[in-house]
Coordinates of C-alpha atoms in Angstrom, one line a residue:
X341 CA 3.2 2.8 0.9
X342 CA 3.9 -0.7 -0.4
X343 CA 6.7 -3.0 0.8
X344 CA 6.5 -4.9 -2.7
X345 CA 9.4 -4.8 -5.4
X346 CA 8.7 -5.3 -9.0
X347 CA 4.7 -6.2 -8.5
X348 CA 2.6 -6.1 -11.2
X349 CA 1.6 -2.5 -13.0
X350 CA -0.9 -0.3 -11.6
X351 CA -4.0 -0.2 -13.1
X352 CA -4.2 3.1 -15.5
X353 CA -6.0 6.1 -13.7
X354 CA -6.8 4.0 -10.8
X355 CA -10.3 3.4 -11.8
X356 CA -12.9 1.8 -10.2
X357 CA -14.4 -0.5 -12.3
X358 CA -13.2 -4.2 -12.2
X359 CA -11.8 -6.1 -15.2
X360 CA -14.9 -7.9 -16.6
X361 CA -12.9 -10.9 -18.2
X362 CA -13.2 -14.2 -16.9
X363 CA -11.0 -16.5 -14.9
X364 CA -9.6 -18.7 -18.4
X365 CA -8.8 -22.6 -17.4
X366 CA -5.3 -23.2 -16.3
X367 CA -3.1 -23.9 -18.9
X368 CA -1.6 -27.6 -17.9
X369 CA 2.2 -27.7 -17.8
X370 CA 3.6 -28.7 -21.4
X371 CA 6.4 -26.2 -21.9
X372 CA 9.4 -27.3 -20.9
X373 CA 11.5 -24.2 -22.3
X374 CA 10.4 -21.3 -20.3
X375 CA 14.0 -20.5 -19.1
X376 CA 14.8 -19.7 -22.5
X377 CA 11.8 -17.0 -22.4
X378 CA 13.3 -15.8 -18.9
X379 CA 16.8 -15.4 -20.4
X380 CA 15.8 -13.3 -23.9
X381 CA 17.4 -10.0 -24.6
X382 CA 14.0 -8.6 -24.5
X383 CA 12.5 -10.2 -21.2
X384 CA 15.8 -9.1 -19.4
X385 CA 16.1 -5.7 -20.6
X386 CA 12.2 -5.1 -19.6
X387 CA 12.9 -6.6 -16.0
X388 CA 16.2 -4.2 -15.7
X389 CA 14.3 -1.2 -16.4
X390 CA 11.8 -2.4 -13.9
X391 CA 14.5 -3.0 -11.4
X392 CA 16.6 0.2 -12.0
X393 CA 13.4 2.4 -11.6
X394 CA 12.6 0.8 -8.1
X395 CA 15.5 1.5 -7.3
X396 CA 16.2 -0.1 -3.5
X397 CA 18.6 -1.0 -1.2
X398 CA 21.4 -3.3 -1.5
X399 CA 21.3 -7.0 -0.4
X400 CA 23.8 -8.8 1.7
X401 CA 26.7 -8.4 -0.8
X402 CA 26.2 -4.8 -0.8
X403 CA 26.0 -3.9 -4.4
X404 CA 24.4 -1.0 -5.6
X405 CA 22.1 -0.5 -9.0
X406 CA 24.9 1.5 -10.3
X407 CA 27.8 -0.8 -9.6
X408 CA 25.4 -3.8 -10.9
X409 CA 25.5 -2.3 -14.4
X410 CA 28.9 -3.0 -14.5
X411 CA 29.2 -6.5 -13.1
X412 CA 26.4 -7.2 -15.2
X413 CA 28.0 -6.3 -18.5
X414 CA 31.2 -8.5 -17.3
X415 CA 29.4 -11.2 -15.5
X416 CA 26.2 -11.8 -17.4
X417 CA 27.2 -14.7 -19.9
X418 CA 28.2 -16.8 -17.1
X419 CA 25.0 -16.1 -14.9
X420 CA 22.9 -16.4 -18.4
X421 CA 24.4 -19.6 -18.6
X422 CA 24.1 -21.3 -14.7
X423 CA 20.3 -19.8 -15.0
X424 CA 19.7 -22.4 -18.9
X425 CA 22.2 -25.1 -16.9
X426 CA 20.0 -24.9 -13.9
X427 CA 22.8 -24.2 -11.4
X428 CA 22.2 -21.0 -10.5
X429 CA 22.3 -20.5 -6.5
X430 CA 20.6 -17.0 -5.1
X431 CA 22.5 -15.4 -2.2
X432 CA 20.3 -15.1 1.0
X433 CA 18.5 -12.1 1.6
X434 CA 18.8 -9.3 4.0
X435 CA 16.5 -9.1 6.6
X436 CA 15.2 -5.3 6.7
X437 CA 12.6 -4.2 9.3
X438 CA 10.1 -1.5 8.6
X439 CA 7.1 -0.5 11.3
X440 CA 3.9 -1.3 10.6
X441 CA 1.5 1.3 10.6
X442 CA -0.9 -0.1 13.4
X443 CA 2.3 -1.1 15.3
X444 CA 5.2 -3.5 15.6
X445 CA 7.4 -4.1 12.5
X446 CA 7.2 -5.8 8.9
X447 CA 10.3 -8.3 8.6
X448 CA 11.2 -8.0 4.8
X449 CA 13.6 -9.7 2.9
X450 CA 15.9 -8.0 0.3
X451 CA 17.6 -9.5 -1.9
X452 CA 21.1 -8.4 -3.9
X453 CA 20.5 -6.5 -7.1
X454 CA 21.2 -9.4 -9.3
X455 CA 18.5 -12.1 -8.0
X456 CA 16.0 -9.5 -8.3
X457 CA 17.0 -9.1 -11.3
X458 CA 16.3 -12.5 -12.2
X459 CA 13.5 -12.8 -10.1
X460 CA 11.6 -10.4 -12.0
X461 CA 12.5 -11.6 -15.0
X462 CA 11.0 -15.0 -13.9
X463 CA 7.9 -12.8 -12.9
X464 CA 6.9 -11.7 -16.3
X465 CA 7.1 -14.8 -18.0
X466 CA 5.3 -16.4 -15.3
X467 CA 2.6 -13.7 -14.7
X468 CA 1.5 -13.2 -18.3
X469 CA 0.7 -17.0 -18.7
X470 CA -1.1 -17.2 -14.8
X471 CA -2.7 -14.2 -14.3
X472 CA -5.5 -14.9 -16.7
X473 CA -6.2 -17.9 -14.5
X474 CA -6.6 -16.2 -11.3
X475 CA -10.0 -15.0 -9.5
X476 CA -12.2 -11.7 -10.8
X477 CA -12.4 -11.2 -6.9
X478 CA -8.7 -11.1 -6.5
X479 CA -6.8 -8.0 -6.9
X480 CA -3.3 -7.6 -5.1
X481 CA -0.6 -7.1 -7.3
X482 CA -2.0 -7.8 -10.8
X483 CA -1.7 -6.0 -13.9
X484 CA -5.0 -3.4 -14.3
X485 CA -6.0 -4.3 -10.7
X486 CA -5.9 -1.6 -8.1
X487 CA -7.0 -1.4 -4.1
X488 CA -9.8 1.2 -5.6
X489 CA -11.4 -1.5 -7.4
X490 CA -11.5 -4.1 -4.4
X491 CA -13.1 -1.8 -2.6
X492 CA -15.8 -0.7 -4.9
X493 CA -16.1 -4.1 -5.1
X494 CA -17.0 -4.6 -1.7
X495 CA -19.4 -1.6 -1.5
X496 CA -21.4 -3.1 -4.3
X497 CA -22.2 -6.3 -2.1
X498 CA -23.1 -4.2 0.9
X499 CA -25.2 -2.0 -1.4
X500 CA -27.0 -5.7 -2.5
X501 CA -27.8 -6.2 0.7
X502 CA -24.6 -7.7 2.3
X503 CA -24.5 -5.4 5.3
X504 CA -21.9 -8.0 7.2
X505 CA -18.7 -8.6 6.5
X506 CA -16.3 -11.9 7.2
X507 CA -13.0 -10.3 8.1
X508 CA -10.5 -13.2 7.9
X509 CA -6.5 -12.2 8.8
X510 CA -4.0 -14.6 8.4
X511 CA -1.5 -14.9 10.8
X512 CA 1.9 -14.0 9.7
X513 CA 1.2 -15.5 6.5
X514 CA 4.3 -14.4 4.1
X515 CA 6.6 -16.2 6.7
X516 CA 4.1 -19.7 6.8
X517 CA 3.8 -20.4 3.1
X518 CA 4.5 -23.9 3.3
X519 CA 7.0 -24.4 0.5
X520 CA 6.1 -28.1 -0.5
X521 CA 2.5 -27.3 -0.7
X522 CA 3.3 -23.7 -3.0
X523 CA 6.0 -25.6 -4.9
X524 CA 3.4 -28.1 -5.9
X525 CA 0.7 -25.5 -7.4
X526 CA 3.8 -24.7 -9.0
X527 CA 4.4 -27.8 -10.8
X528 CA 1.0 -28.2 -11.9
X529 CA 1.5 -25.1 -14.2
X530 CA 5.3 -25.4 -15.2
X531 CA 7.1 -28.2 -16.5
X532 CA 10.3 -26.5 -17.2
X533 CA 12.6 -28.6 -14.3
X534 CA 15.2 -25.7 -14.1
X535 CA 12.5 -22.7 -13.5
X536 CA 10.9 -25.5 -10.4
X537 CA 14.9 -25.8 -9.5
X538 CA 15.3 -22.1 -9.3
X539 CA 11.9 -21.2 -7.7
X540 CA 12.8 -23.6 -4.8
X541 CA 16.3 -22.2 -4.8
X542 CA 14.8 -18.8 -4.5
X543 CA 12.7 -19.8 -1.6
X544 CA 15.5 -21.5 0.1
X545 CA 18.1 -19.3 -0.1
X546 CA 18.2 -18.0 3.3
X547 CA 18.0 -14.8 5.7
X548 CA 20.9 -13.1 6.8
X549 CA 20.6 -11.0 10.0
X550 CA 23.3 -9.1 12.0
X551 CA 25.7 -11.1 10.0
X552 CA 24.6 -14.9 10.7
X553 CA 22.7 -16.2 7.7
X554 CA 19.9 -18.8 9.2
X555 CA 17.7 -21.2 6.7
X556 CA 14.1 -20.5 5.2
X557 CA 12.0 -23.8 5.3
X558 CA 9.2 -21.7 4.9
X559 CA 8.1 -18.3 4.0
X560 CA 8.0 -16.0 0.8
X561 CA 9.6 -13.3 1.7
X562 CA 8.4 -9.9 1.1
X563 CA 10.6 -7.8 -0.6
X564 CA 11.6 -9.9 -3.3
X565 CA 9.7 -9.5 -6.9
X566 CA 8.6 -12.8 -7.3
X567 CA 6.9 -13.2 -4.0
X568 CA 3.3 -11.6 -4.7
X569 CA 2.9 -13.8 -7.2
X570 CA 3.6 -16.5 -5.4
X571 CA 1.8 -15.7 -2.7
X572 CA -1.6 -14.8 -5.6
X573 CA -0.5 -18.6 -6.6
X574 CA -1.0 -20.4 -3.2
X575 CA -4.4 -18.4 -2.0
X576 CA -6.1 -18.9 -5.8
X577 CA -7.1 -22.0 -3.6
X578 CA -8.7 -20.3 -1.7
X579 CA -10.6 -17.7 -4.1
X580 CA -11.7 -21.1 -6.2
X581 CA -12.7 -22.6 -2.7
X582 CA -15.3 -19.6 -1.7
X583 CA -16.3 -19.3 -5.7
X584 CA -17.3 -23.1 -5.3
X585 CA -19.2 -22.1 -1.7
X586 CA -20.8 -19.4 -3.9
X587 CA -19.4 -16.3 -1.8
X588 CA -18.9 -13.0 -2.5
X589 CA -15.7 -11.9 -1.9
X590 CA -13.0 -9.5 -1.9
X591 CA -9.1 -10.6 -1.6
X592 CA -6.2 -7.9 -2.0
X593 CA -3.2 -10.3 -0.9
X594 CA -3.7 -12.1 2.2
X595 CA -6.7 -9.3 3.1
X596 CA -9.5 -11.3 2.5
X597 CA -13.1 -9.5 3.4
X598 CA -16.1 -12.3 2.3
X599 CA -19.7 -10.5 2.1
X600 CA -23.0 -12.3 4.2
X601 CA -26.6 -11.0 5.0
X602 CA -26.2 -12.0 8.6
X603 CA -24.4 -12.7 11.8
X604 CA -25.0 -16.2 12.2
X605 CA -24.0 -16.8 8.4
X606 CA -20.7 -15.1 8.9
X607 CA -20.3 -17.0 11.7
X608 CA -20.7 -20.5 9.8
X609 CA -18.6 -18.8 7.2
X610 CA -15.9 -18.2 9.2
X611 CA -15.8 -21.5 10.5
X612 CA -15.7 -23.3 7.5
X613 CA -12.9 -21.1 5.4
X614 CA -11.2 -21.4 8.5
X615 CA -10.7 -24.9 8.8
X616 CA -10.4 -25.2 5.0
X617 CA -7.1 -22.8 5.7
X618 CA -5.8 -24.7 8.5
X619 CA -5.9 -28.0 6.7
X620 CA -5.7 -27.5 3.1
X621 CA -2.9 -24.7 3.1
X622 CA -1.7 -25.0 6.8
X623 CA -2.2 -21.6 7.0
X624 CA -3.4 -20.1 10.4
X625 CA -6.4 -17.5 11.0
X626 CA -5.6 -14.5 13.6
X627 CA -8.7 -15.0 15.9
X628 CA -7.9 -11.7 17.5
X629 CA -7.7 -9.8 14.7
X630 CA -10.4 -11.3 12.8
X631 CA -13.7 -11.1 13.1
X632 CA -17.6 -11.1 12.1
X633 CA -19.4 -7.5 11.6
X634 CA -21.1 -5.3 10.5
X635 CA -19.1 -3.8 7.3
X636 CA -19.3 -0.5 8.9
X637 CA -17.4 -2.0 11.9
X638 CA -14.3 -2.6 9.9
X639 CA -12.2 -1.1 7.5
X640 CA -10.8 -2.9 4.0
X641 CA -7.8 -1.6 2.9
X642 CA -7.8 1.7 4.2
X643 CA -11.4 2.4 4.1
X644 CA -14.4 1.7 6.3
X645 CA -17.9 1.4 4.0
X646 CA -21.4 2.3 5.9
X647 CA -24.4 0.2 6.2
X648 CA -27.3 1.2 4.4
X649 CA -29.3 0.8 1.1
X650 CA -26.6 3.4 -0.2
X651 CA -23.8 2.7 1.5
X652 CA -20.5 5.9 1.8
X653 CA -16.5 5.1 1.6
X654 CA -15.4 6.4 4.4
X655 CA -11.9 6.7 5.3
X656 CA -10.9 4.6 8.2
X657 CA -10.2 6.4 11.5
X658 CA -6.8 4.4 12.3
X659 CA -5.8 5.9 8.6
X660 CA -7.5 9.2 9.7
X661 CA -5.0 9.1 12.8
X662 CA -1.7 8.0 11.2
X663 CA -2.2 11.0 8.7
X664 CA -2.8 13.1 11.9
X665 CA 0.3 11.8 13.2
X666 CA 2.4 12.3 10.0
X667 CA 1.2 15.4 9.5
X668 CA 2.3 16.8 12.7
X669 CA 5.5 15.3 13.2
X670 CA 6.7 17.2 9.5
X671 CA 5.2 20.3 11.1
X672 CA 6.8 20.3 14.1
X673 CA 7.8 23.8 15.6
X674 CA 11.2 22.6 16.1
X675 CA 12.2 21.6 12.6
X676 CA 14.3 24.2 11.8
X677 CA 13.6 24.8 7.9
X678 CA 12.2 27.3 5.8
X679 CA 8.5 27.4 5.1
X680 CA 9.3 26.3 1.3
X681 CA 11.3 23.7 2.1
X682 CA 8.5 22.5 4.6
X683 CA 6.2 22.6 2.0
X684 CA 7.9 20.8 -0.4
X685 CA 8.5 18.1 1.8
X686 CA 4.7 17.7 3.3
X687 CA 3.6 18.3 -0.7
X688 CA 5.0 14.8 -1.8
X689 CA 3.5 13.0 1.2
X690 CA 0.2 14.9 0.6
X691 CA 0.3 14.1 -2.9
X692 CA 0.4 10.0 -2.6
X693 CA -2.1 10.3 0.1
X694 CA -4.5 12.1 -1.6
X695 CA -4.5 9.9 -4.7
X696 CA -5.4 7.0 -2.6
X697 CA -7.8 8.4 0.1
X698 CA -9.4 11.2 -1.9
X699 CA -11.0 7.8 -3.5
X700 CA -13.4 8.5 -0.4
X701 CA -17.0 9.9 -0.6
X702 CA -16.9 12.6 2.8
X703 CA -15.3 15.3 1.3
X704 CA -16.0 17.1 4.5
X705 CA -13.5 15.0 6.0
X706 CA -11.1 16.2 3.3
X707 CA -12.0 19.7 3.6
X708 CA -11.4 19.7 7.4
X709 CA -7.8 18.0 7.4
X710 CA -6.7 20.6 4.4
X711 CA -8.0 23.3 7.0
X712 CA -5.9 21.1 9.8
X713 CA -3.4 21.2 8.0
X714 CA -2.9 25.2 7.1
X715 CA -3.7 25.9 10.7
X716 CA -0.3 23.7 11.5
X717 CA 1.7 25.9 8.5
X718 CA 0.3 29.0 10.3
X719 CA 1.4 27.9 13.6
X720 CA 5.6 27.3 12.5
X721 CA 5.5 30.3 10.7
X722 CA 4.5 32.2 13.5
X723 CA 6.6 30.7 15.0
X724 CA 9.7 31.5 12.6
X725 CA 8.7 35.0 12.7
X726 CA 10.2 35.4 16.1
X727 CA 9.1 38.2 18.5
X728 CA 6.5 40.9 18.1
X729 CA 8.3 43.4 16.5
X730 CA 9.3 41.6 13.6
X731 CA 5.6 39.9 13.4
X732 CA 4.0 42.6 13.3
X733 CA 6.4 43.5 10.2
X734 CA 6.1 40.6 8.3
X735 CA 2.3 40.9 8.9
X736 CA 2.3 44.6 7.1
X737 CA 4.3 43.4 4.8
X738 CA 1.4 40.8 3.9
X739 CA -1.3 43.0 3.5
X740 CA -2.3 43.3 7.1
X741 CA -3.6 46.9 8.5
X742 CA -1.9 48.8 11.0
X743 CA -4.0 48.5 13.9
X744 CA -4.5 44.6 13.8
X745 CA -1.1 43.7 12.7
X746 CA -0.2 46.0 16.4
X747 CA -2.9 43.6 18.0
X748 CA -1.9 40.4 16.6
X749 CA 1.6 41.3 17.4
X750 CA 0.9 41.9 20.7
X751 CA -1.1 39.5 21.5
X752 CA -0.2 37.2 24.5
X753 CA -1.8 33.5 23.2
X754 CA 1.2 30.9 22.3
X755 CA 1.4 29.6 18.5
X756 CA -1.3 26.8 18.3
X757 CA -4.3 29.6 19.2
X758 CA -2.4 32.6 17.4
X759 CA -2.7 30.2 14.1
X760 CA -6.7 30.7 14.2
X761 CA -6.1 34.8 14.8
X762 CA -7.9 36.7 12.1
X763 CA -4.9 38.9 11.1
X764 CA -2.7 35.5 10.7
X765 CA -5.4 34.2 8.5
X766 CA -5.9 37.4 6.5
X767 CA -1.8 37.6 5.9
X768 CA -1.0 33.1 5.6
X769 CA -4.4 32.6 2.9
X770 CA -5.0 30.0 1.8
X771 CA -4.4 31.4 -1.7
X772 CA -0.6 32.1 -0.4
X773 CA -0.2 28.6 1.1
X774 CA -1.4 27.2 -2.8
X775 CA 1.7 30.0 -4.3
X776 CA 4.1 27.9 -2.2
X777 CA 3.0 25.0 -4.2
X778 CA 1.1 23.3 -1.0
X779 CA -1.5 20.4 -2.5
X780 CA -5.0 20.4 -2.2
X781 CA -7.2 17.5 -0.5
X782 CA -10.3 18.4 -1.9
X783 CA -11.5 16.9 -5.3
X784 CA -12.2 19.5 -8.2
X785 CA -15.5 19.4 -7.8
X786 CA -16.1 19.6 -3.8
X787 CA -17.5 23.1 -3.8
X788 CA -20.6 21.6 -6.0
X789 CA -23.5 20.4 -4.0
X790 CA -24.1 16.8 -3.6
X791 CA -25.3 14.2 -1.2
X792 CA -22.0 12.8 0.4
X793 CA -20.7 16.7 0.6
X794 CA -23.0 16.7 3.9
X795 CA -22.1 13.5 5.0
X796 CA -20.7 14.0 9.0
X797 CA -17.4 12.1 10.0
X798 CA -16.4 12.0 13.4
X799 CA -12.4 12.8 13.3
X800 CA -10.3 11.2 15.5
X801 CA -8.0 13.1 18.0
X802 CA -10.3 16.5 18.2
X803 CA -9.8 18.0 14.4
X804 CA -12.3 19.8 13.6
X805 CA -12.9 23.9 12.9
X806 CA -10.0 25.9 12.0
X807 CA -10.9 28.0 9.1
X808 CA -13.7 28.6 7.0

């Protein structure tokens, strides 16, 4: 799941091949009437549709994307107007807090329906003209640039021999953008005084939290449309930095994995870019979280990719264990819903997972969570079903034969063993569990013989087994 609003399209198909297109020269800062772009009929009513179809919460003045229709129709000459003037003043933005997936929480900042409005706006005038510029080996939040790619990307330098990876976090780094030093790679690519008014305003405009709005001297909040491309903006330093040192290098955001043949050059490596952060963009490197290793040590966005002269995607085992997690706590016994409406509810999650992890080459792995995962369905329906009388119905009336469906019914063992009981599996197929529309892991083709089909994974928290 991504915190982002309004970033840049996803790449068609998520393939896995990267743009091949040079980074162009940056265009110096001659137009001095890009606010006029920003305000065109045709500019705004692309950045409402974008807005309207992301849909989100309200900001601190509580308007929804239904009541900003209105206001908009009524109010929009006059904001049109402030925005060419260069008085427009953003309201703060409300601070939202969302866990993070290895822990703690993610502070974003939301703002009203109207300022992201304008900030996308802003966005795709802005992006069109900078992207071009920006680094081949950076691919956050750009248009035709996907997580799949960046880590292809990364297995093709530890397939050339780059077995070690630099594996640089930044700490906090959306709240320590230093706004004089972003505003001023700003500048160098607009001219337009009102747009650098309204970026800084933007910036600026403040957190409100339990009520009591407090300042932002720096920061780009996540949350807010602009801010990925901001944030592409300030560490493009960096990517021409390490393109200069003749790295290889992989940067989704502020994940930043740089490719070495050896310990000790990592280790120079990660020196260097680190002081080049610290005093170039005062931006500060977790040590604890960072680290030089071997690539199959660490995971890049999700994924973990073996050493060797062919080297495997793997997914990684923290991501292995939140989908663990997930997947139990929507199949708890004690939900209380029909199976369908269980299903239909585990089939959307399922569905977004597998289009980003089934990008993996163990579809063992895949094969055994899908198993993991019927076993669990198994278990609440056997559940549901009650006492033995009426499961040894329900498993007649699926098929089952006397005599078993009077064993399994009888049958002493508690849900969790009865789930792996032949006359369970014989009455809950799998071919029933795909009728009630439940997703598959696997790719197409998994049943076809190939080299990373026999590729072992050890899975975290005991899965393993369960069904054929």
């Amino acid at each position: 799941m991504t915190e982002w609003r309004g970033e840049a399209p996803a790449a068609e198909g998520e393939g896995t091949e990267p743009p091949t297109a040079k980074r162009t020269p940056e265009s110096p800062a001659d137009e001095d009437e890009l606010m006029e772009e920003v305000c065109k009929r045709s500019n705004l009513i692309r950045a409402w549709e974008r807005v309207r179809a992301n849909k989100g919460s309200p900001g601190v003045d509580g308007m929804t994307i239904e009541h900003a229709e209105g206001y908009l129709r009524q109010h929009w000459p006059t904001i049109r107007n402030q925005l060419l003037c260069g008085t427009y003043r953003p309201q703060p933005v409300k601070r939202v807090e969302i866990p993070k997936p290895g822990g703690g929480v993610r502070k974003l900042g939301v703002p009203n329906v109207i300022d992201r409005l304008v900030q996308q706006a802003v966005l795709q005038v802005l992006q069109s003209r900078w992207d071009r510029t920006f680094s081949e080996s950076s691919f956050g939040f750009r248009p035709g640039r996907s997580a799949h790619q960046a880590v292809a990307k990364a297995q093709a330098y530890v397939a050339d021999g780059y077995g070690w990876v630099v594996d640089m976090d930044l700490e906090k780094f959306f709240d320590r953008v230093n706004h004089d030093i972003l505003m001023s790679r700003v500048a160098k690519r607009v001219s337009d005084k009102r747009l650098l008014k309204l970026i800084r305003a933007l910036l600026n405009a403040g957190v409100m939290e339990d009520g009591v709005v407090s300042s932002t001297d720096e920061g780009t909040p996540q949350g807010g449309p602009l801010s990925p491309l901001l944030s592409n903006l300030l560490l493009d330093d960096l990517d021409r930095e390490l393109e200069r040192r003749g790295h290889r290098f992989c940067r989704y955001a502020d994940d930043c994995n740089i490719y070495v043949r050896s310990q000790r050059a990592g280790e120079r490596v990660m020196k260097g870019v680190g002081h080049f952060l610290t005093t170039k963009l005062r931006l500060k490197v977790n040590e604890s979280k960072s680290a030089v290793a071997r690539t199959g040590e660490r995971q890049f966005l999700g994924f973990r990719i073996s050493n060797g002269e062919e080297p495997i995607r793997h997914i990684a085992p923290k991501a292995l264990k939140r989908f663990q997690e997930r997947v139990r706590e929507m199949t708890r016994r004690t939900l209380g819903v029909s199976i369908r409406q269980l299903i239909k509810s585990l089939s959307r999650y399922l569905t977004g997972w597998r289009a980003y992890f089934g990008f993996c080459q163990t579809p063992r792995v895949l094969h055994t969570l899908q198993a993991r995962i019927r076993r669990r369905l198994r278990m609440y329906i056997w559940r549901q079903w009650g006492n033995g009388r009426n499961r040894y119905k329900q498993l007649r009336r699926l098929g089952v034969p006397h005599v078993r469906s009077a064993v399994a019914a009888g049958a002493p063992y508690r849900e969790w063993r009865m789930s792996r009981h032949a006359a369970v599996q014989q009455a809950l197929s799998n071919a029933y569990f795909a009728s009630l529309g439940l997703p598959s892991l696997e790719p197409p083709d998994s049943a076809q013989p190939n080299r990373t089909a026999v590729v072992r994974t050890r899975m975290p928290g005991g899965v393993g087994g369960g069904e054929p």
